[in-house]
Amino acid sequence: MSLPIAEMQTGTHFHIYGKSTWYKSCSEGGTGGPGGAGDQHGGEGGSGEGGALIFGSQIANFNFYSHGQEPRQPSQIEHITSQIFQGREEILDKMQQYFSQEPKKRRIFVLHGLGGSGKTQVALKFLESINGFTKRFFVNASSPEALKTSFMNIAISQSFGKTPEAGFQWLISENKEWTLLFDNADDPKLKLSPFFPQCTHGNIIITSRNPQLAAYGPASHSQVGDLDKENAALLLLARAVKEHTDENHTLAMGIVQELSCLPLAIVQAGAYIAKFKCLLDYLHIYRQNKEELLRQHPDQTLDDYEWTVYTTWQISFEELSPVAAQFLQSIFANATQWILNNEGNETESMGEARKFLQNFVSGSGSWSKQYFRNIVAEIEEYSLIQSQEASGTLDMHPLVHLWCSSTLPDEGTTRACMANVVGMAMDLGPDAYLERIRMIAHINVLVPDFTVVNSQFWRQYAWMYHAGGKFEQAKGLCELDLQRQRELLGKHHPATLMAMGNLAATYGKLGRYREAELLKLSVLKECQKIFGDGHPDTLKAMANLAVTYGQLGRYREAEPLEISVLKERQKLLGDGHPDTLRAMANLAATYGKLGRYREAEPLELSVLKERQKLLGDDHPDTLLAMANLACTYRDLGWCREAEPLETSVLKERQKLLGDGHPDTLRAMSNLAATYGKLGRYREAEDLETSVLKERQKLLGDGHPDTLRAMANLAVTYGQLGRHREAEPLEISVLKERQKLLGDGHPDTLSAMANLAATYGQLGRYREAEPLEISVLKERQKLLGDDHPDTLRAMANLAITLHSTGRPQKAENLQLKVVAKCRDVLGTDHPDTLNATKDLRATQHVLAKAKDSEKPAKRISKLLSRELDGALSAPSVSSIDNDTKFGHSHVMSLSTTQALNFKPSVNNQIQKLLTWHQDWALLLLDQELSHKMEGC
C-alpha cells in the first residue's frame, strides 16, 4: 500500500495531504533595496455589467390592459428609464449596433439573466436612446393569457379590433419599424415563437431569466449580470440620496461588494439607507440582518417592480420540481458512487443523503449523468445557476446561495444531509485542488462549526479547508483525525503516519514550524523503517522535512535532502513525472534561498515548460512554476522579465481562487515586490496595503505571512521617504519574529536589517550600527561570506561607517562587496551596480579628505602657536579624522572667535574653517543611502 503522505513544496502555494501541488519559495517580500528575500512555502498539492432598476415601467407609446379588464380605448402612458440608471454601456452599444443593421428586416434581441439584474431597465434605456422606431409596445410575456391580453391591447390602441388576432394582423400589415418588448418571458414551458407576428419586418426585444431563449437571437443576445463595482456604488448613492464624496464612495464600494453588485439588492439597500440615514452603519446592520433586509420592500419606490430580492427568486423556486429544489439547496454527485459503495449503519442525516442521491441513480444501479443534466437544466432555466461549459462547473450568485441557505426546510437535518453529500463528493485525488477550493463557499454555509462534521469525513473537510486557506479549521480536523487513527490503528500504522503528515503540513501553514519539524521527523523515521529509503512515501516524507528546514532558515540542511529526493525520483519515475518536477522545483527554491540564482533558473525553466506541456498554462501548478521563475528573475535583477509573469499569475489566481485566497495574496505581494524594484512605489503600496489587511483578517496579526506583509509595506514606506511610518511597523515585525522564529532565523535577520536601514535614513547611526554588525555576523555564520544577503549586510554596514566618518573602513568593506557581487551576481546586477556606486562615493570622500590634510595641519599649527601651551591643540590626526567625516569635532568659527586671537590669526583660521565647512557640505551630497531588504 502506498502511503499518500503530504509532500510539501517550498513556495507560493501549498496544498496538503497525499499527492501534492508544489510551490517554491517565491520572494514575497522585499519591495526594498537589493534583493528581497522570500518565503518558502511548501505543500500539497467578476463582476459583470449592471444597470439601475425601475422594473416593470413602461416607455413612451407602450399601451396595455391588464388581463381580465374590460377593453377600452387606452390612454397613452409615458414611461421612461429610471433616473438613477447606471452602467450597461457594453450591452447598450451591442444593441445599438445590432438594430442599426439591415432596416426593414425583422430583428430579435434577447436579454437574459438572474431575477433582479435589471434586464427590463436595460431594454427601456435602449428604447429611450434609439431613434427610428415608430411605435413601441410592451408585451407581458409571463403567461399565455398575459400575452393574449397584450396583443388585444395593441389592436384596441390602433383601432384595429378587440382581439389578440387583430393585434397580430395590425403588426403584420404595419410595414414599419415598430417594436415589441416581450418582458418577463421566464416560464421555460411557454413557447414564445407562436406569439411573434408572422412577418419579416419589425423589432423584438425579449427579457427573460431563461438563457435558453438566447436561441431566438444566436448572435444577438446578452447576459445581464451584476454591475461593475464603480457603477454599483454610483447606483447605491443615487438611490440613497447621498452626495458623491470620497468618504461616501468608499462606504458605498464596501456595501456593493457585500451585495455582490446585484442591482435589485443595491436599490433595496439604497432605499433602506435613504429611509434610516445609515450609510455609515449599513454594512454592520446588513451583516446582522441579511435575510430580513433582502426580503424587505421599500416604502417608497421609483418604479412599479413589486418583488424584493428574495421574493423574485422564490417565485422561480416554486416552479421547480421537488428534486430540483432540493438539488439547488445542496449541489452534487461523486457522492452517489460513495453511497452505492458504502452500505451499512447510518445516522439520520446519512439516510437523508442516500435518499437524495438515489435521484441520480439509473435503473442499472449506477450514477446517471443524464438525470443530473436534466435537473441542472431545469434550474438553469430560471438563471438560479449557470453552467460553464468550458470548465464543467456550475456557478451560483452569492446572494442566491445565501437565499438558498436561509430557506432550508427542516434546517438541521437538511444541513447535516448536505454536509454529508459534500463529504462524499470530495475527490481526494491529486488533480482535485480547484474542486476543493470551490467547495469552500458551500462549506461556510453548511458547516458553521467544523466540530459538527461527520467523523467519516474529517479528512475530506480538512483538505477542503486547507485548499481554501482556512488553516485553523483544517488543523482542528487534522488533530481529531490523528487522534482517531492512533486509537484505532496505533501510532506506526501508515494511515496514522498520513494523518501526522497532514497535521504537520497544516502547522507549517500556520507558521508553527518547530511543531511541524517534530512531526515530520517522526514520519520520516517510521517510513524509513517500514518502507525503506527509496520508497515513494519515504521520499515524500524526506521532501516534506526539507521544506520545514527551509521555513526554519536551515537551507544547508534542506539541500542534501532535496538532492537525494530529486535523484531517486528521476531514477524511479523519470524526468517528466509530476513528483520529479516537484522535487526539482523544491531544490531550485533552496538554491534561491542560498543565493545561487543562476543554478535555480534553469531548473525552474524546465519545470515551467514541462508543466505547461503536461497540465496547460492555467493549471495551479503551472502558475506556481511561473511565479517561482519570476521571483528568480527578480533576484537576478531582471525585473522587466519578472513583471509580465507575475501579472499573469495574479490575474489567473484571482480568476481561479478569488481575491482573498492566500495564493492570490502571495501573487499580489510578489508583484508589489517587483513594482518596488522598478521604482513604482505607489503601485506597490496599494497592493501591499491590501495584502496586509487581508492577511490580518485571514491569518491574524502574528502569523509569519502577516508579518511579511507588514515588513514589505514598511520597506515601501521607506522607499517613499516615509521613514517615521516605517519604523513602528519594523519594530513590531522584529519583536514578533524574535519571539516566533528566534534571533538567528533569516527572516528575523531581515527584520533587523530593515530596522537598521530605517535608523540610518533617520540619521540614528549609533542605533543602526550594532544591529548591522549582528546581522552581518549571523549571516556569515548561517549563509557564508558569498551569499547575496551577507553581501547586502556588509554593504549596509559600510554605509553606516561612511556616514559616521569612517570612510577608510567603509572602503575596505565595499571593495569586498563589489568584488564578490561581480563574481556571484554578475557585473550588470542591480546589487553590483549599487555597490560600485557606493564605493565610488566613498573613494571620492577619501580623495577630498586627502586634499584637506594641509589646511587641517595649518589650523593645528596656528592654534598651537597662538595658544602657546595654554590650551592643547587638537592633534593633526584627530583633525584629519574629523575633516574626513565632515562632522563637528573641528572648532566652529564662533568657537575660534571666542578664543580672542589677534585679528590676523583669526582671519586665517576663519578662511580655513570656512573652506572646511564648504567641503563638509560637499560630503553631505555624497551621503549614501541604506539599502532596504525584502522580507
mmCIF file with all atom_site columns, N, CA and C in Angstrom, residues 753-778:
data_model
loop_
_atom_site.group_PDB
_atom_site.id
_atom_site.type_symbol
_atom_site.label_atom_id
_atom_site.label_alt_id
_atom_site.label_comp_id
_atom_site.label_asym_id
_atom_site.label_entity_id
_atom_site.label_seq_id
_atom_site.pdbx_PDB_ins_code
_atom_site.Cartn_x
_atom_site.Cartn_y
_atom_site.Cartn_z
_atom_site.occupancy
_atom_site.B_iso_or_equiv
_atom_site.pdbx_formal_charge
_atom_site.auth_seq_id
_atom_site.auth_comp_id
_atom_site.auth_asym_id
_atom_site.auth_atom_id
_atom_site.pdbx_PDB_model_num
ATOM 1  N N  . ALA A 1 753 ? 17.803 43.992 9.823  1.00 0.00 ? 753 ALA A N  1
ATOM 2  C CA . ALA A 1 753 ? 18.487 44.787 8.798  1.00 0.00 ? 753 ALA A CA 1
ATOM 3  C C  . ALA A 1 753 ? 17.619 45.945 8.333  1.00 0.00 ? 753 ALA A C  1
ATOM 4  N N  . ASN A 1 754 ? 16.338 45.696 8.166  1.00 0.00 ? 754 ASN A N  1
ATOM 5  C CA . ASN A 1 754 ? 15.437 46.766 7.706  1.00 0.00 ? 754 ASN A CA 1
ATOM 6  C C  . ASN A 1 754 ? 15.280 47.862 8.751  1.00 0.00 ? 754 ASN A C  1
ATOM 7  N N  . LEU A 1 755 ? 15.166 47.458 10.011 1.00 0.00 ? 755 LEU A N  1
ATOM 8  C CA . LEU A 1 755 ? 15.059 48.464 11.069 1.00 0.00 ? 755 LEU A CA 1
ATOM 9  C C  . LEU A 1 755 ? 16.344 49.294 11.130 1.00 0.00 ? 755 LEU A C  1
ATOM 10 N N  . ALA A 1 756 ? 17.486 48.639 10.997 1.00 0.00 ? 756 ALA A N  1
ATOM 11 C CA . ALA A 1 756 ? 18.758 49.367 10.995 1.00 0.00 ? 756 ALA A CA 1
ATOM 12 C C  . ALA A 1 756 ? 18.816 50.350 9.828  1.00 0.00 ? 756 ALA A C  1
ATOM 13 N N  . ALA A 1 757 ? 18.329 49.912 8.665  1.00 0.00 ? 757 ALA A N  1
ATOM 14 C CA . ALA A 1 757 ? 18.333 50.799 7.497  1.00 0.00 ? 757 ALA A CA 1
ATOM 15 C C  . ALA A 1 757 ? 17.463 52.025 7.740  1.00 0.00 ? 757 ALA A C  1
ATOM 16 N N  . THR A 1 758 ? 16.325 51.815 8.384  1.00 0.00 ? 758 THR A N  1
ATOM 17 C CA . THR A 1 758 ? 15.448 52.950 8.698  1.00 0.00 ? 758 THR A CA 1
ATOM 18 C C  . THR A 1 758 ? 16.119 53.884 9.699  1.00 0.00 ? 758 THR A C  1
ATOM 19 N N  . TYR A 1 759 ? 16.786 53.317 10.701 1.00 0.00 ? 759 TYR A N  1
ATOM 20 C CA . TYR A 1 759 ? 17.545 54.154 11.636 1.00 0.00 ? 759 TYR A CA 1
ATOM 21 C C  . TYR A 1 759 ? 18.578 54.980 10.873 1.00 0.00 ? 759 TYR A C  1
ATOM 22 N N  . GLY A 1 760 ? 19.227 54.351 9.905  1.00 0.00 ? 760 GLY A N  1
ATOM 23 C CA . GLY A 1 760 ? 20.210 55.078 9.111  1.00 0.00 ? 760 GLY A CA 1
ATOM 24 C C  . GLY A 1 760 ? 19.597 56.229 8.344  1.00 0.00 ? 760 GLY A C  1
ATOM 25 N N  . GLN A 1 761 ? 18.439 55.968 7.740  1.00 0.00 ? 761 GLN A N  1
ATOM 26 C CA . GLN A 1 761 ? 17.767 57.031 6.976  1.00 0.00 ? 761 GLN A CA 1
ATOM 27 C C  . GLN A 1 761 ? 17.344 58.181 7.886  1.00 0.00 ? 761 GLN A C  1
ATOM 28 N N  . LEU A 1 762 ? 17.066 57.866 9.151  1.00 0.00 ? 762 LEU A N  1
ATOM 29 C CA . LEU A 1 762 ? 16.674 58.896 10.112 1.00 0.00 ? 762 LEU A CA 1
ATOM 30 C C  . LEU A 1 762 ? 17.884 59.542 10.789 1.00 0.00 ? 762 LEU A C  1
ATOM 31 N N  . GLY A 1 763 ? 19.099 59.143 10.381 1.00 0.00 ? 763 GLY A N  1
ATOM 32 C CA . GLY A 1 763 ? 20.315 59.726 10.949 1.00 0.00 ? 763 GLY A CA 1
ATOM 33 C C  . GLY A 1 763 ? 20.681 59.161 12.304 1.00 0.00 ? 763 GLY A C  1
ATOM 34 N N  . ARG A 1 764 ? 20.061 58.066 12.699 1.00 0.00 ? 764 ARG A N  1
ATOM 35 C CA . ARG A 1 764 ? 20.322 57.481 14.023 1.00 0.00 ? 764 ARG A CA 1
ATOM 36 C C  . ARG A 1 764 ? 21.329 56.326 13.865 1.00 0.00 ? 764 ARG A C  1
ATOM 37 N N  . TYR A 1 765 ? 22.572 56.729 13.494 1.00 0.00 ? 765 TYR A N  1
ATOM 38 C CA . TYR A 1 765 ? 23.574 55.739 13.121 1.00 0.00 ? 765 TYR A CA 1
ATOM 39 C C  . TYR A 1 765 ? 24.033 54.901 14.307 1.00 0.00 ? 765 TYR A C  1
ATOM 40 N N  . ARG A 1 766 ? 24.048 55.485 15.496 1.00 0.00 ? 766 ARG A N  1
ATOM 41 C CA . ARG A 1 766 ? 24.506 54.728 16.666 1.00 0.00 ? 766 ARG A CA 1
ATOM 42 C C  . ARG A 1 766 ? 23.555 53.575 16.997 1.00 0.00 ? 766 ARG A C  1
ATOM 43 N N  . GLU A 1 767 ? 22.271 53.737 16.641 1.00 0.00 ? 767 GLU A N  1
ATOM 44 C CA . GLU A 1 767 ? 21.313 52.647 16.841 1.00 0.00 ? 767 GLU A CA 1
ATOM 45 C C  . GLU A 1 767 ? 21.391 51.634 15.698 1.00 0.00 ? 767 GLU A C  1
ATOM 46 N N  . ALA A 1 768 ? 21.735 52.127 14.514 1.00 0.00 ? 768 ALA A N  1
ATOM 47 C CA . ALA A 1 768 ? 21.798 51.248 13.344 1.00 0.00 ? 768 ALA A CA 1
ATOM 48 C C  . ALA A 1 768 ? 23.002 50.304 13.399 1.00 0.00 ? 768 ALA A C  1
ATOM 49 N N  . GLU A 1 769 ? 24.149 50.839 13.819 1.00 0.00 ? 769 GLU A N  1
ATOM 50 C CA . GLU A 1 769 ? 25.403 50.084 13.685 1.00 0.00 ? 769 GLU A CA 1
ATOM 51 C C  . GLU A 1 769 ? 25.405 48.756 14.439 1.00 0.00 ? 769 GLU A C  1
ATOM 52 N N  . PRO A 1 770 ? 25.026 48.695 15.714 1.00 0.00 ? 770 PRO A N  1
ATOM 53 C CA . PRO A 1 770 ? 25.071 47.382 16.386 1.00 0.00 ? 770 PRO A CA 1
ATOM 54 C C  . PRO A 1 770 ? 24.132 46.359 15.757 1.00 0.00 ? 770 PRO A C  1
ATOM 55 N N  . LEU A 1 771 ? 22.994 46.807 15.245 1.00 0.00 ? 771 LEU A N  1
ATOM 56 C CA . LEU A 1 771 ? 22.089 45.876 14.559 1.00 0.00 ? 771 LEU A CA 1
ATOM 57 C C  . LEU A 1 771 ? 22.752 45.329 13.299 1.00 0.00 ? 771 LEU A C  1
ATOM 58 N N  . GLU A 1 772 ? 23.396 46.209 12.562 1.00 0.00 ? 772 GLU A N  1
ATOM 59 C CA . GLU A 1 772 ? 24.021 45.775 11.297 1.00 0.00 ? 772 GLU A CA 1
ATOM 60 C C  . GLU A 1 772 ? 25.197 44.838 11.549 1.00 0.00 ? 772 GLU A C  1
ATOM 61 N N  . ILE A 1 773 ? 25.953 45.087 12.592 1.00 0.00 ? 773 ILE A N  1
ATOM 62 C CA . ILE A 1 773 ? 27.061 44.181 12.933 1.00 0.00 ? 773 ILE A CA 1
ATOM 63 C C  . ILE A 1 773 ? 26.516 42.802 13.276 1.00 0.00 ? 773 ILE A C  1
ATOM 64 N N  . SER A 1 774 ? 25.428 42.760 14.052 1.00 0.00 ? 774 SER A N  1
ATOM 65 C CA . SER A 1 774 ? 24.821 41.461 14.413 1.00 0.00 ? 774 SER A CA 1
ATOM 66 C C  . SER A 1 774 ? 24.327 40.724 13.182 1.00 0.00 ? 774 SER A C  1
ATOM 67 N N  . VAL A 1 775 ? 23.651 41.459 12.289 1.00 0.00 ? 775 VAL A N  1
ATOM 68 C CA . VAL A 1 775 ? 23.125 40.833 11.064 1.00 0.00 ? 775 VAL A CA 1
ATOM 69 C C  . VAL A 1 775 ? 24.257 40.244 10.243 1.00 0.00 ? 775 VAL A C  1
ATOM 70 N N  . LEU A 1 776 ? 25.341 41.005 10.084 1.00 0.00 ? 776 LEU A N  1
ATOM 71 C CA . LEU A 1 776 ? 26.457 40.534 9.270  1.00 0.00 ? 776 LEU A CA 1
ATOM 72 C C  . LEU A 1 776 ? 27.079 39.279 9.881  1.00 0.00 ? 776 LEU A C  1
ATOM 73 N N  . LYS A 1 777 ? 27.322 39.280 11.187 1.00 0.00 ? 777 LYS A N  1
ATOM 74 C CA . LYS A 1 777 ? 27.945 38.113 11.819 1.00 0.00 ? 777 LYS A CA 1
ATOM 75 C C  . LYS A 1 777 ? 27.071 36.873 11.696 1.00 0.00 ? 777 LYS A C  1
ATOM 76 N N  . GLU A 1 778 ? 25.764 37.034 11.939 1.00 0.00 ? 778 GLU A N  1
ATOM 77 C CA . GLU A 1 778 ? 24.858 35.891 11.864 1.00 0.00 ? 778 GLU A CA 1
ATOM 78 C C  . GLU A 1 778 ? 24.753 35.349 10.445 1.00 0.00 ? 778 GLU A C  1
#
